[in-house]
Amino acid sequence: MASYRHLARTCVMQTIFALEFQEKDAKDALTQILDEFAPKLTERKFAYSTLEGVFENQKKIHQIIQKHAPQWPIDKIARVDRAILEIGVYEIVFVEEVPPVVAINEAIEIAKHYGDTNSPKFINGVLSSVMKANGKK
């Protein structure tokens, strides 16, 4: 199940990233990405609820990111890193069923694959700070 959720998170990240460049319905964009890159994914409901949760809480998520990375204005964070952080913050702050450590580890793994060489360290630092500020372990 974990590997399916990893793939779901990756597809959500790709959707958030793609929507930075084009106006499109978020659910339709995710469906297109899932159909193309993960046609056998059984965790589609998880992917859709994660995407919806990120967008419903995006303003608050950006405030949290800004608080824990004050030296980086939200619009100056690399788009891939920002998408990964949005998912990680959403899972740490708003999703009880995902342990924060799992959310952080998943974000780091996605950053290793899609970000630059500094992305995993940056994302780990921000998300670890968010986790501690929310009294979670």
Tab-separated table of C-alpha atoms in Angstrom:
chain	number	residue	atom	x	y	z
A	1	MET	CA	0.000	0.000	0.000
A	2	ALA	CA	2.811	2.441	0.820
A	3	SER	CA	4.292	2.249	-2.677
A	4	TYR	CA	0.879	2.969	-4.192
A	5	ARG	CA	0.529	6.016	-1.968
A	6	HIS	CA	4.013	7.136	-2.958
A	7	LEU	CA	2.969	6.961	-6.595
A	8	ALA	CA	-0.263	8.801	-5.752
A	9	ARG	CA	1.694	11.577	-4.014
A	10	THR	CA	4.041	11.820	-6.982
A	11	CYS	CA	1.088	12.208	-9.354
A	12	VAL	CA	-0.425	14.873	-7.089
A	13	MET	CA	2.900	16.737	-7.049
A	14	GLN	CA	3.068	16.566	-10.842
A	15	THR	CA	-0.484	17.907	-11.045
A	16	ILE	CA	0.206	20.829	-8.716
A	17	PHE	CA	3.360	21.591	-10.693
A	18	ALA	CA	1.571	21.388	-14.060
A	19	LEU	CA	-1.193	23.705	-12.868
A	20	GLU	CA	1.452	26.367	-12.218
A	21	PHE	CA	1.782	26.676	-16.000
A	22	GLN	CA	-1.739	26.177	-17.286
A	23	GLU	CA	-5.247	26.866	-16.151
A	24	LYS	CA	-7.090	23.602	-16.070
A	25	ASP	CA	-9.500	21.834	-13.777
A	26	ALA	CA	-7.349	20.266	-11.056
A	27	LYS	CA	-9.302	17.007	-10.924
A	28	ASP	CA	-9.168	16.630	-14.715
A	29	ALA	CA	-5.431	17.319	-14.697
A	30	LEU	CA	-4.873	14.679	-12.004
A	31	THR	CA	-7.013	12.175	-13.886
A	32	GLN	CA	-4.936	12.743	-17.016
A	33	ILE	CA	-1.671	12.262	-15.097
A	34	LEU	CA	-2.965	9.163	-13.315
A	35	ASP	CA	-4.199	7.651	-16.584
A	36	GLU	CA	-0.862	8.292	-18.273
A	37	PHE	CA	1.642	7.482	-15.515
A	38	ALA	CA	-0.251	5.260	-13.080
A	39	PRO	CA	-3.090	3.497	-14.897
A	40	LYS	CA	-3.189	0.598	-12.424
A	41	LEU	CA	-3.029	2.758	-9.290
A	42	THR	CA	-5.498	1.502	-6.690
A	43	GLU	CA	-5.123	4.559	-4.425
A	44	ARG	CA	-6.864	7.056	-6.715
A	45	LYS	CA	-9.216	8.159	-3.941
A	46	PHE	CA	-6.163	9.024	-1.820
A	47	ALA	CA	-4.686	11.032	-4.709
A	48	TYR	CA	-7.901	12.975	-5.329
A	49	SER	CA	-8.479	13.724	-1.638
A	50	THR	CA	-4.857	14.860	-1.224
A	51	LEU	CA	-5.081	17.197	-4.213
A	52	GLU	CA	-8.413	18.578	-3.024
A	53	GLY	CA	-7.086	19.049	0.514
A	54	VAL	CA	-4.006	20.904	-0.702
A	55	PHE	CA	-6.052	23.309	-2.817
A	56	GLU	CA	-8.737	23.831	-0.155
A	57	ASN	CA	-6.064	24.724	2.408
A	58	GLN	CA	-3.478	26.305	0.105
A	59	LYS	CA	-3.589	29.770	1.650
A	60	LYS	CA	-3.017	28.375	5.147
A	61	ILE	CA	-0.379	25.952	3.814
A	62	HIS	CA	1.518	28.850	2.222
A	63	GLN	CA	1.383	30.775	5.499
A	64	ILE	CA	2.825	27.762	7.317
A	65	ILE	CA	5.594	27.335	4.747
A	66	GLN	CA	6.403	31.042	4.967
A	67	LYS	CA	6.567	30.860	8.760
A	68	HIS	CA	8.995	27.925	8.677
A	69	ALA	CA	11.076	29.173	5.739
A	70	PRO	CA	11.039	32.955	6.329
A	71	GLN	CA	14.139	33.550	4.236
A	72	TRP	CA	12.298	32.156	1.191
A	73	PRO	CA	9.252	34.089	-0.050
A	74	ILE	CA	6.702	31.564	-1.289
A	75	ASP	CA	7.030	32.759	-4.891
A	76	LYS	CA	10.831	32.333	-4.771
A	77	ILE	CA	10.720	28.666	-3.752
A	78	ALA	CA	11.275	26.397	-6.750
A	79	ARG	CA	7.919	25.263	-8.089
A	80	VAL	CA	8.714	21.581	-7.652
A	81	ASP	CA	9.854	22.149	-4.067
A	82	ARG	CA	6.767	24.245	-3.345
A	83	ALA	CA	4.465	21.508	-4.676
A	84	ILE	CA	6.234	18.903	-2.544
A	85	LEU	CA	6.078	21.155	0.515
A	86	GLU	CA	2.371	21.815	-0.027
A	87	ILE	CA	1.629	18.095	0.061
A	88	GLY	CA	3.902	17.531	3.068
A	89	VAL	CA	2.445	20.406	5.091
A	90	TYR	CA	-1.075	19.316	4.201
A	91	GLU	CA	-0.423	15.789	5.441
A	92	ILE	CA	1.351	16.903	8.637
A	93	VAL	CA	-1.167	19.563	9.636
A	94	PHE	CA	-4.499	18.408	8.218
A	95	VAL	CA	-4.383	14.595	7.849
A	96	GLU	CA	-4.528	12.500	10.998
A	97	GLU	CA	-4.152	9.115	9.266
A	98	VAL	CA	-0.688	9.873	7.863
A	99	PRO	CA	2.072	9.910	10.490
A	100	PRO	CA	4.132	13.116	10.113
A	101	VAL	CA	7.374	11.148	9.796
A	102	VAL	CA	5.880	9.262	6.849
A	103	ALA	CA	4.814	12.548	5.221
A	104	ILE	CA	8.342	13.918	5.637
A	105	ASN	CA	10.033	10.766	4.335
A	106	GLU	CA	7.728	10.652	1.319
A	107	ALA	CA	8.407	14.323	0.561
A	108	ILE	CA	12.167	13.779	0.793
A	109	GLU	CA	12.014	10.792	-1.556
A	110	ILE	CA	9.994	12.753	-4.109
A	111	ALA	CA	12.428	15.671	-3.777
A	112	LYS	CA	15.381	13.367	-4.414
A	113	HIS	CA	13.833	12.350	-7.711
A	114	TYR	CA	12.303	15.634	-8.916
A	115	GLY	CA	14.123	18.430	-7.096
A	116	ASP	CA	17.673	19.692	-7.316
A	117	THR	CA	20.558	18.606	-5.098
A	118	ASN	CA	19.492	20.913	-2.243
A	119	SER	CA	15.793	20.085	-2.349
A	120	PRO	CA	15.737	17.072	0.019
A	121	LYS	CA	17.630	18.956	2.744
A	122	PHE	CA	15.473	22.088	2.368
A	123	ILE	CA	12.219	20.108	2.415
A	124	ASN	CA	13.351	18.026	5.381
A	125	GLY	CA	14.202	21.169	7.338
A	126	VAL	CA	10.920	22.942	6.630
A	127	LEU	CA	8.698	19.906	7.216
A	128	SER	CA	10.560	18.871	10.387
A	129	SER	CA	10.025	22.383	11.722
A	130	VAL	CA	6.320	22.189	10.838
A	131	MET	CA	6.021	18.830	12.568
A	132	LYS	CA	7.667	20.105	15.756
A	133	ALA	CA	5.585	23.307	15.764
A	134	ASN	CA	2.437	21.180	15.583
A	135	GLY	CA	3.541	19.050	18.536
A	136	LYS	CA	3.767	15.899	16.450
A	137	LYS	CA	6.410	13.198	16.327
